[in-house]
mmCIF file of C-alpha atoms in Angstrom:
data_model
loop_
_atom_site.group_PDB
_atom_site.id
_atom_site.type_symbol
_atom_site.label_atom_id
_atom_site.label_comp_id
_atom_site.label_asym_id
_atom_site.label_seq_id
_atom_site.Cartn_x
_atom_site.Cartn_y
_atom_site.Cartn_z
ATOM 1 C CA UNK A 1 -33.006 -23.691 8.699
ATOM 2 C CA UNK A 2 -31.092 -21.617 6.285
ATOM 3 C CA UNK A 3 -30.213 -23.034 2.996
ATOM 4 C CA UNK A 4 -26.628 -23.838 1.917
ATOM 5 C CA UNK A 5 -26.893 -21.134 -0.746
ATOM 6 C CA UNK A 6 -27.983 -18.367 1.771
ATOM 7 C CA UNK A 7 -24.960 -19.282 4.038
ATOM 8 C CA UNK A 8 -22.625 -19.164 1.018
ATOM 9 C CA UNK A 9 -24.031 -15.751 0.000
ATOM 10 C CA UNK A 10 -23.546 -14.448 3.527
ATOM 11 C CA UNK A 11 -19.882 -15.429 3.542
ATOM 12 C CA UNK A 12 -19.292 -14.028 0.050
ATOM 13 C CA UNK A 13 -20.936 -10.814 1.213
ATOM 14 C CA UNK A 14 -18.334 -10.612 3.998
ATOM 15 C CA UNK A 15 -15.626 -10.262 1.432
ATOM 16 C CA UNK A 16 -17.204 -7.082 -0.052
ATOM 17 C CA UNK A 17 -17.084 -8.259 -3.761
ATOM 18 C CA UNK A 18 -17.575 -4.663 -5.200
ATOM 19 C CA UNK A 19 -14.329 -3.543 -3.587
ATOM 20 C CA UNK A 20 -12.472 -6.657 -4.809
ATOM 21 C CA UNK A 21 -13.660 -5.783 -8.397
ATOM 22 C CA UNK A 22 -11.976 -2.427 -8.072
ATOM 23 C CA UNK A 23 -8.767 -3.970 -6.888
ATOM 24 C CA UNK A 24 -8.619 -6.549 -9.682
ATOM 25 C CA UNK A 25 -9.235 -3.799 -12.322
ATOM 26 C CA UNK A 26 -5.825 -2.387 -11.305
ATOM 27 C CA UNK A 27 -4.028 -5.732 -11.186
ATOM 28 C CA UNK A 28 -4.443 -7.167 -14.666
ATOM 29 C CA UNK A 29 -3.359 -3.962 -16.609
ATOM 30 C CA UNK A 30 -0.300 -3.768 -14.425
ATOM 31 C CA UNK A 31 0.504 -7.266 -15.341
ATOM 32 C CA UNK A 32 0.185 -6.433 -19.015
ATOM 33 C CA UNK A 33 2.430 -3.439 -18.573
ATOM 34 C CA UNK A 34 4.999 -5.601 -16.828
ATOM 35 C CA UNK A 35 4.823 -8.223 -19.659
ATOM 36 C CA UNK A 36 4.711 -5.714 -22.515
ATOM 37 C CA UNK A 37 1.566 -7.422 -23.673
ATOM 38 C CA UNK A 38 -0.436 -10.374 -22.477
ATOM 39 C CA UNK A 39 1.182 -12.207 -19.533
ATOM 40 C CA UNK A 40 0.875 -16.031 -19.266
ATOM 41 C CA UNK A 41 -2.614 -17.252 -18.686
ATOM 42 C CA UNK A 42 -1.708 -19.194 -15.595
ATOM 43 C CA UNK A 43 0.011 -16.129 -14.103
ATOM 44 C CA UNK A 44 -3.180 -14.145 -14.529
ATOM 45 C CA UNK A 45 -5.450 -16.885 -13.107
ATOM 46 C CA UNK A 46 -3.047 -17.532 -10.085
ATOM 47 C CA UNK A 47 -2.781 -13.815 -9.460
ATOM 48 C CA UNK A 48 -6.451 -13.140 -9.663
ATOM 49 C CA UNK A 49 -7.375 -16.166 -7.445
ATOM 50 C CA UNK A 50 -4.808 -15.226 -4.866
ATOM 51 C CA UNK A 51 -5.549 -11.529 -5.043
ATOM 52 C CA UNK A 52 -9.287 -12.180 -4.621
ATOM 53 C CA UNK A 53 -8.651 -14.319 -1.614
ATOM 54 C CA UNK A 54 -6.245 -11.685 0.031
ATOM 55 C CA UNK A 55 -8.702 -8.885 -0.523
ATOM 56 C CA UNK A 56 -11.588 -10.981 0.672
ATOM 57 C CA UNK A 57 -9.677 -11.956 3.826
ATOM 58 C CA UNK A 58 -8.929 -8.259 4.694
ATOM 59 C CA UNK A 59 -12.615 -7.284 4.078
ATOM 60 C CA UNK A 60 -13.928 -10.115 6.125
ATOM 61 C CA UNK A 61 -11.700 -9.305 9.072
ATOM 62 C CA UNK A 62 -12.619 -5.642 8.644
ATOM 63 C CA UNK A 63 -16.261 -6.694 8.988
ATOM 64 C CA UNK A 64 -15.390 -8.651 12.185
ATOM 65 C CA UNK A 65 -13.537 -5.787 13.848
ATOM 66 C CA UNK A 66 -15.982 -3.174 12.754
ATOM 67 C CA UNK A 67 -19.222 -4.975 13.515
ATOM 68 C CA UNK A 68 -20.091 -2.602 16.294
ATOM 69 C CA UNK A 69 -19.950 0.532 14.198
ATOM 70 C CA UNK A 70 -21.462 -1.117 11.191
ATOM 71 C CA UNK A 71 -24.561 -1.645 13.239
ATOM 72 C CA UNK A 72 -24.736 2.192 13.730
ATOM 73 C CA UNK A 73 -24.403 3.180 10.156
ATOM 74 C CA UNK A 74 -27.222 3.043 7.715
ATOM 75 C CA UNK A 75 -25.065 2.064 4.717
ATOM 76 C CA UNK A 76 -23.583 -0.881 6.573
ATOM 77 C CA UNK A 77 -26.625 -2.330 8.459
ATOM 78 C CA UNK A 78 -27.174 -4.966 5.849
ATOM 79 C CA UNK A 79 -23.726 -6.588 6.313
ATOM 80 C CA UNK A 80 -23.804 -10.307 7.443
ATOM 81 C CA UNK A 81 -22.452 -9.706 11.014
ATOM 82 C CA UNK A 82 -25.135 -7.013 11.671
ATOM 83 C CA UNK A 83 -27.889 -9.160 10.242
ATOM 84 C CA UNK A 84 -26.556 -12.137 12.245
ATOM 85 C CA UNK A 85 -26.348 -14.331 9.145
ATOM 86 C CA UNK A 86 -22.687 -15.017 10.059
ATOM 87 C CA UNK A 87 -21.395 -15.362 13.654
ATOM 88 C CA UNK A 88 -18.414 -13.224 14.700
ATOM 89 C CA UNK A 89 -16.406 -16.403 15.267
ATOM 90 C CA UNK A 90 -17.430 -17.720 11.834
ATOM 91 C CA UNK A 91 -16.203 -14.422 10.306
ATOM 92 C CA UNK A 92 -12.946 -14.453 12.080
ATOM 93 C CA UNK A 93 -12.139 -17.991 11.239
ATOM 94 C CA UNK A 94 -13.231 -17.463 7.627
ATOM 95 C CA UNK A 95 -11.129 -14.317 7.251
ATOM 96 C CA UNK A 96 -8.073 -15.871 8.832
ATOM 97 C CA UNK A 97 -8.409 -19.069 6.748
ATOM 98 C CA UNK A 98 -8.824 -17.027 3.519
ATOM 99 C CA UNK A 99 -5.763 -15.009 4.249
ATOM 100 C CA UNK A 100 -3.709 -18.030 4.961
ATOM 101 C CA UNK A 101 -4.850 -19.632 1.680
ATOM 102 C CA UNK A 102 -4.132 -16.444 -0.196
ATOM 103 C CA UNK A 103 -0.508 -16.103 1.002
ATOM 104 C CA UNK A 104 0.142 -19.888 0.581
ATOM 105 C CA UNK A 105 -1.398 -19.902 -2.955
ATOM 106 C CA UNK A 106 0.643 -16.913 -4.086
ATOM 107 C CA UNK A 107 3.894 -18.433 -2.706
ATOM 108 C CA UNK A 108 3.100 -21.756 -4.400
ATOM 109 C CA UNK A 109 1.869 -20.649 -7.796
ATOM 110 C CA UNK A 110 3.552 -17.135 -8.215
ATOM 111 C CA UNK A 111 6.619 -16.265 -6.183
ATOM 112 C CA UNK A 112 7.748 -15.364 -2.703
ATOM 113 C CA UNK A 113 7.725 -11.577 -3.276
ATOM 114 C CA UNK A 114 4.097 -11.615 -4.369
ATOM 115 C CA UNK A 115 3.129 -13.761 -1.385
ATOM 116 C CA UNK A 116 4.933 -11.393 1.098
ATOM 117 C CA UNK A 117 3.261 -8.325 -0.453
ATOM 118 C CA UNK A 118 -0.141 -10.100 -0.242
ATOM 119 C CA UNK A 119 0.406 -10.747 3.369
ATOM 120 C CA UNK A 120 1.611 -7.126 3.962
ATOM 121 C CA UNK A 121 -1.608 -5.832 2.360
ATOM 122 C CA UNK A 122 -3.804 -8.023 4.550
ATOM 123 C CA UNK A 123 -1.988 -7.038 7.784
ATOM 124 C CA UNK A 124 -1.819 -3.431 6.930
ATOM 125 C CA UNK A 125 -5.548 -3.111 6.089
ATOM 126 C CA UNK A 126 -6.570 -4.939 9.236
ATOM 127 C CA UNK A 127 -4.041 -3.752 11.868
ATOM 128 C CA UNK A 128 -3.003 -0.358 10.642
ATOM 129 C CA UNK A 129 -6.146 0.983 9.063
ATOM 130 C CA UNK A 130 -9.065 -0.943 10.793
ATOM 131 C CA UNK A 131 -7.562 -1.184 14.266
ATOM 132 C CA UNK A 132 -5.056 1.660 14.215
ATOM 133 C CA UNK A 133 -6.159 4.598 12.164
ATOM 134 C CA UNK A 134 -9.909 4.431 11.384
ATOM 135 C CA UNK A 135 -11.248 5.448 14.803
ATOM 136 C CA UNK A 136 -8.418 7.675 15.702
ATOM 137 C CA UNK A 137 -7.576 10.228 12.995
ATOM 138 C CA UNK A 138 -9.225 12.099 10.181
ATOM 139 C CA UNK A 139 -6.322 11.059 7.979
ATOM 140 C CA UNK A 140 -7.434 7.386 8.321
ATOM 141 C CA UNK A 141 -8.335 6.893 4.759
ATOM 142 C CA UNK A 142 -5.247 8.709 3.383
ATOM 143 C CA UNK A 143 -2.657 6.199 5.055
ATOM 144 C CA UNK A 144 -4.990 3.331 5.378
ATOM 145 C CA UNK A 145 -5.648 3.573 1.582
ATOM 146 C CA UNK A 146 -2.117 2.287 1.034
ATOM 147 C CA UNK A 147 -3.477 -1.254 1.389
ATOM 148 C CA UNK A 148 -5.631 -0.680 -1.715
ATOM 149 C CA UNK A 149 -2.561 0.284 -3.686
ATOM 150 C CA UNK A 150 -0.826 -3.073 -3.149
ATOM 151 C CA UNK A 151 -2.395 -5.006 -6.085
ATOM 152 C CA UNK A 152 -0.292 -3.089 -8.637
ATOM 153 C CA UNK A 153 2.900 -4.041 -6.752
ATOM 154 C CA UNK A 154 1.782 -7.621 -6.519
ATOM 155 C CA UNK A 155 0.817 -7.834 -10.122
ATOM 156 C CA UNK A 156 4.143 -6.473 -11.208
ATOM 157 C CA UNK A 157 6.006 -8.750 -8.803
ATOM 158 C CA UNK A 158 4.117 -11.830 -10.214
ATOM 159 C CA UNK A 159 5.332 -11.120 -13.829
ATOM 160 C CA UNK A 160 8.876 -9.767 -13.205
ATOM 161 C CA UNK A 161 9.872 -11.250 -9.747
ATOM 162 C CA UNK A 162 10.891 -7.756 -8.525
ATOM 163 C CA UNK A 163 9.492 -4.238 -8.118
ATOM 164 C CA UNK A 164 10.288 -1.208 -10.298
ATOM 165 C CA UNK A 165 9.464 2.460 -10.929
ATOM 166 C CA UNK A 166 6.303 1.900 -13.110
ATOM 167 C CA UNK A 167 4.358 0.054 -10.348
ATOM 168 C CA UNK A 168 5.595 2.523 -7.771
ATOM 169 C CA UNK A 169 4.093 5.346 -9.930
ATOM 170 C CA UNK A 170 0.837 3.370 -10.150
ATOM 171 C CA UNK A 171 0.950 2.831 -6.452
ATOM 172 C CA UNK A 172 1.219 6.678 -6.117
ATOM 173 C CA UNK A 173 -1.719 7.274 -8.385
ATOM 174 C CA UNK A 174 -4.051 5.028 -6.409
ATOM 175 C CA UNK A 175 -2.659 6.507 -3.082
ATOM 176 C CA UNK A 176 -3.460 10.012 -4.036
ATOM 177 C CA UNK A 177 -6.765 8.989 -5.796
ATOM 178 C CA UNK A 178 -8.149 7.259 -2.651
ATOM 179 C CA UNK A 179 -8.978 10.281 -0.634
ATOM 180 C CA UNK A 180 -10.566 11.951 -3.698
ATOM 181 C CA UNK A 181 -12.653 8.909 -4.102
ATOM 182 C CA UNK A 182 -13.604 8.263 -0.607
ATOM 183 C CA UNK A 183 -14.161 11.741 1.002
ATOM 184 C CA UNK A 184 -17.152 12.537 -1.366
ATOM 185 C CA UNK A 185 -18.782 9.284 -0.118
ATOM 186 C CA UNK A 186 -18.041 10.319 3.547
ATOM 187 C CA UNK A 187 -19.647 13.664 2.835
ATOM 188 C CA UNK A 188 -22.824 11.837 1.642
ATOM 189 C CA UNK A 189 -22.793 9.703 4.751
ATOM 190 C CA UNK A 190 -21.387 12.172 7.142
ATOM 191 C CA UNK A 191 -24.199 11.522 9.744
ATOM 192 C CA UNK A 192 -23.361 7.813 9.692
ATOM 193 C CA UNK A 193 -19.814 8.308 10.511
ATOM 194 C CA UNK A 194 -20.588 10.897 13.144
ATOM 195 C CA UNK A 195 -23.059 8.594 14.838
ATOM 196 C CA UNK A 196 -20.524 5.805 14.842
ATOM 197 C CA UNK A 197 -17.799 8.008 16.142
ATOM 198 C CA UNK A 198 -15.498 7.577 13.247
ATOM 199 C CA UNK A 199 -13.577 10.777 12.524
ATOM 200 C CA UNK A 200 -13.653 10.854 8.845
ATOM 201 C CA UNK A 201 -12.501 14.201 7.554
ATOM 202 C CA UNK A 202 -16.067 15.379 6.591
ATOM 203 C CA UNK A 203 -17.140 14.838 10.225
ATOM 204 C CA UNK A 204 -14.467 17.067 11.752
ATOM 205 C CA UNK A 205 -14.070 19.722 9.069
ATOM 206 C CA UNK A 206 -16.370 21.995 6.982
ATOM 207 C CA UNK A 207 -17.191 20.874 3.421
ATOM 208 C CA UNK A 208 -15.107 23.530 1.877
ATOM 209 C CA UNK A 209 -11.997 22.403 3.929
ATOM 210 C CA UNK A 210 -12.631 18.867 2.856
ATOM 211 C CA UNK A 211 -12.805 19.765 -0.795
ATOM 212 C CA UNK A 212 -9.691 21.889 -0.605
ATOM 213 C CA UNK A 213 -7.973 18.687 0.467
ATOM 214 C CA UNK A 214 -9.838 16.792 -2.323
ATOM 215 C CA UNK A 215 -8.403 19.282 -4.895
ATOM 216 C CA UNK A 216 -4.897 18.855 -3.561
ATOM 217 C CA UNK A 217 -5.073 15.114 -3.803
ATOM 218 C CA UNK A 218 -6.922 15.291 -7.134
ATOM 219 C CA UNK A 219 -4.022 17.265 -8.713
ATOM 220 C CA UNK A 220 -1.457 15.087 -7.151
ATOM 221 C CA UNK A 221 -3.263 12.016 -8.662
ATOM 222 C CA UNK A 222 -3.265 13.473 -12.188
ATOM 223 C CA UNK A 223 0.235 14.670 -12.130
ATOM 224 C CA UNK A 224 1.614 11.454 -10.726
ATOM 225 C CA UNK A 225 -0.387 9.613 -13.465
ATOM 226 C CA UNK A 226 1.430 11.615 -16.142
ATOM 227 C CA UNK A 227 4.715 10.428 -14.828
ATOM 228 C CA UNK A 228 4.033 7.063 -16.228
ATOM 229 C CA UNK A 229 3.753 8.339 -19.796
ATOM 230 C CA UNK A 230 7.536 9.012 -20.442
ATOM 231 C CA UNK A 231 8.648 6.318 -18.015
ATOM 232 C CA UNK A 232 6.794 3.212 -19.311
ATOM 233 C CA UNK A 233 3.973 4.009 -21.733
ATOM 234 C CA UNK A 234 3.156 5.604 -25.058
ATOM 235 C CA UNK A 235 0.739 7.966 -26.653
ATOM 236 C CA UNK A 236 -2.513 5.941 -25.935
ATOM 237 C CA UNK A 237 -1.923 6.164 -22.236
ATOM 238 C CA UNK A 238 -0.759 9.690 -22.415
ATOM 239 C CA UNK A 239 -3.815 10.970 -24.228
ATOM 240 C CA UNK A 240 -6.220 9.063 -21.947
ATOM 241 C CA UNK A 241 -4.311 10.138 -18.750
ATOM 242 C CA UNK A 242 -4.455 13.755 -19.816
ATOM 243 C CA UNK A 243 -7.992 13.728 -21.004
ATOM 244 C CA UNK A 244 -9.595 11.751 -18.209
ATOM 245 C CA UNK A 245 -7.484 13.577 -15.635
ATOM 246 C CA UNK A 246 -8.840 16.884 -16.940
ATOM 247 C CA UNK A 247 -12.473 15.668 -16.582
ATOM 248 C CA UNK A 248 -11.739 14.334 -13.119
ATOM 249 C CA UNK A 249 -10.262 17.583 -11.951
ATOM 250 C CA UNK A 250 -13.068 19.665 -13.573
ATOM 251 C CA UNK A 251 -15.632 17.679 -11.587
ATOM 252 C CA UNK A 252 -13.705 18.251 -8.375
ATOM 253 C CA UNK A 253 -13.440 21.988 -8.971
ATOM 254 C CA UNK A 254 -17.080 22.206 -9.751
ATOM 255 C CA UNK A 255 -17.993 20.630 -6.569
ATOM 256 C CA UNK A 256 -15.627 22.913 -4.611
ATOM 257 C CA UNK A 257 -17.162 25.996 -6.406
ATOM 258 C CA UNK A 258 -20.713 24.799 -5.548
ATOM 259 C CA UNK A 259 -19.745 24.408 -1.875
ATOM 260 C CA UNK A 260 -18.259 27.845 -1.694
ATOM 261 C CA UNK A 261 -21.406 29.275 -3.455
ATOM 262 C CA UNK A 262 -23.586 27.627 -0.900
ATOM 263 C CA UNK A 263 -21.718 29.392 1.997
ATOM 264 C CA UNK A 264 -20.124 26.507 3.684
ATOM 265 C CA UNK A 265 -16.937 28.506 4.378
ATOM 266 C CA UNK A 266 -18.840 31.510 5.864
ATOM 267 C CA UNK A 267 -20.881 29.371 8.253
ATOM 268 C CA UNK A 268 -17.803 27.977 10.045
ATOM 269 C CA UNK A 269 -19.680 24.766 11.021
ATOM 270 C CA UNK A 270 -19.318 21.117 10.327
ATOM 271 C CA UNK A 271 -23.057 20.847 9.739
ATOM 272 C CA UNK A 272 -24.059 19.352 6.441
ATOM 273 C CA UNK A 273 -24.906 21.863 3.643
ATOM 274 C CA UNK A 274 -26.856 21.449 0.433
ATOM 275 C CA UNK A 275 -23.610 21.008 -1.475
ATOM 276 C CA UNK A 276 -22.664 18.240 0.896
ATOM 277 C CA UNK A 277 -25.840 16.325 0.279
ATOM 278 C CA UNK A 278 -26.689 13.355 -2.047
ATOM 279 C CA UNK A 279 -26.104 14.458 -5.551
ATOM 280 C CA UNK A 280 -23.025 16.528 -5.922
ATOM 281 C CA UNK A 281 -20.500 14.602 -3.805
ATOM 282 C CA UNK A 282 -21.645 11.355 -5.261
ATOM 283 C CA UNK A 283 -21.086 12.664 -8.761
ATOM 284 C CA UNK A 284 -17.443 13.090 -7.892
ATOM 285 C CA UNK A 285 -17.419 9.682 -6.293
ATOM 286 C CA UNK A 286 -18.714 8.062 -9.440
ATOM 287 C CA UNK A 287 -16.431 10.175 -11.677
ATOM 288 C CA UNK A 288 -13.478 8.962 -9.584
ATOM 289 C CA UNK A 289 -14.435 5.336 -10.361
ATOM 290 C CA UNK A 290 -14.759 6.006 -14.059
ATOM 291 C CA UNK A 291 -11.343 7.848 -14.030
ATOM 292 C CA UNK A 292 -9.419 5.018 -12.453
ATOM 293 C CA UNK A 293 -11.027 2.411 -14.692
ATOM 294 C CA UNK A 294 -10.269 4.492 -17.848
ATOM 295 C CA UNK A 295 -6.690 5.100 -16.657
ATOM 296 C CA UNK A 296 -5.923 1.404 -16.127
ATOM 297 C CA UNK A 297 -7.755 0.466 -19.315
ATOM 298 C CA UNK A 298 -5.263 2.811 -21.049
ATOM 299 C CA UNK A 299 -2.366 1.006 -19.419
ATOM 300 C CA UNK A 300 -3.711 -2.332 -20.749
ATOM 301 C CA UNK A 301 -4.294 -0.975 -24.318
ATOM 302 C CA UNK A 302 -1.008 0.755 -24.416
ATOM 303 C CA UNK A 303 0.860 -2.495 -23.454
ATOM 304 C CA UNK A 304 -1.279 -4.561 -25.808
ATOM 305 C CA UNK A 305 -1.126 -2.392 -28.875
ATOM 306 C CA UNK A 306 2.196 -0.553 -28.559
ATOM 307 C CA UNK A 307 3.965 -3.193 -26.555
ATOM 308 C CA UNK A 308 5.015 -0.863 -23.679
#
C-alpha cells in the first residue's frame, strides 16, 4: 500500500514543476512592468496560484495523452503514468479538475480577461500542440510554444485589465526563444524522439540545418527583446538585454560553427554527429535558460528601480 505522500508526489510530478517554475519566472516581472513597480500582494498571490494550476493542468493532460510515447523515450520513462504510480483515469480527472479550478480562480480573484487567457493557454497546449502538432510536423514546437508565451499576457491582464504592446513584445520574445531553447534539447535526445515517432526538427533534418534555424530564431529573439527598451523600459533593461543577448547569440553561433567543422553538412544525413551529442547542444540549452531568466530579472529591476 503506497503512502499518501507517495501518491501526492506522483500527482505533483504530473504537473512538471520545473516547467511551471520557468513560466512563473516570466509572469511576476511582467506584472511589475505593468504596475510600474510592485503590484498588490494579493494580485501576485492570486496570479501565481491560478497560473500554477493552469500550467499544471496543461502538463498533466499532456502526460495523459502522451503516455504511449513517454514509455518509449528514455528521458520520460520516469513519469507517473509510465511508472503506473498514477492511473490514466486519475491523470485525466486530475488535469481536468485542476484546469477548471484555475480558470474559476482567475475569474473570481483577478478578472475575466485573465481567466479567458488561462483557459486559452490550457486548450492550446493540449489540443493544438499535444494532439494536433506534436506528432505531425517538425514545426510542432514553434507554434505549440505559443502556449508557454501566455503567462506574460495573463500577468499584464491581471494588473491592467487589458492587453498592450509591452506584453505582446514579451510574448514575441518567448515565442522566438522557445525553438532556440528546445531544439538543442531535441538534438541531445534525438534518438528518443525518433524511436517515439515524434518528428522534432533534429529527427528530420541535419544538425547544421537545425542550427541554421536556431540562429534565425535566436536573432529574432534578441532583436524583439530590444523593442521593449524604447517602448516600456529604461537603461537597466537595455544594457542587460543587449549584453545577455550577445552572449546568447555567441553561444548559438559557436555551436553552429562546431557542427559545420564536424562535417554535418557534408554528410547529408540525419544521423547524430559528435557536435549533436551531449555537451554542446546542452550548453546552448542551459544558456537559453539563463538568458531568459536574466532578461526578465532586468524587466523587474527596471520597473522597481526606475519605475518603468
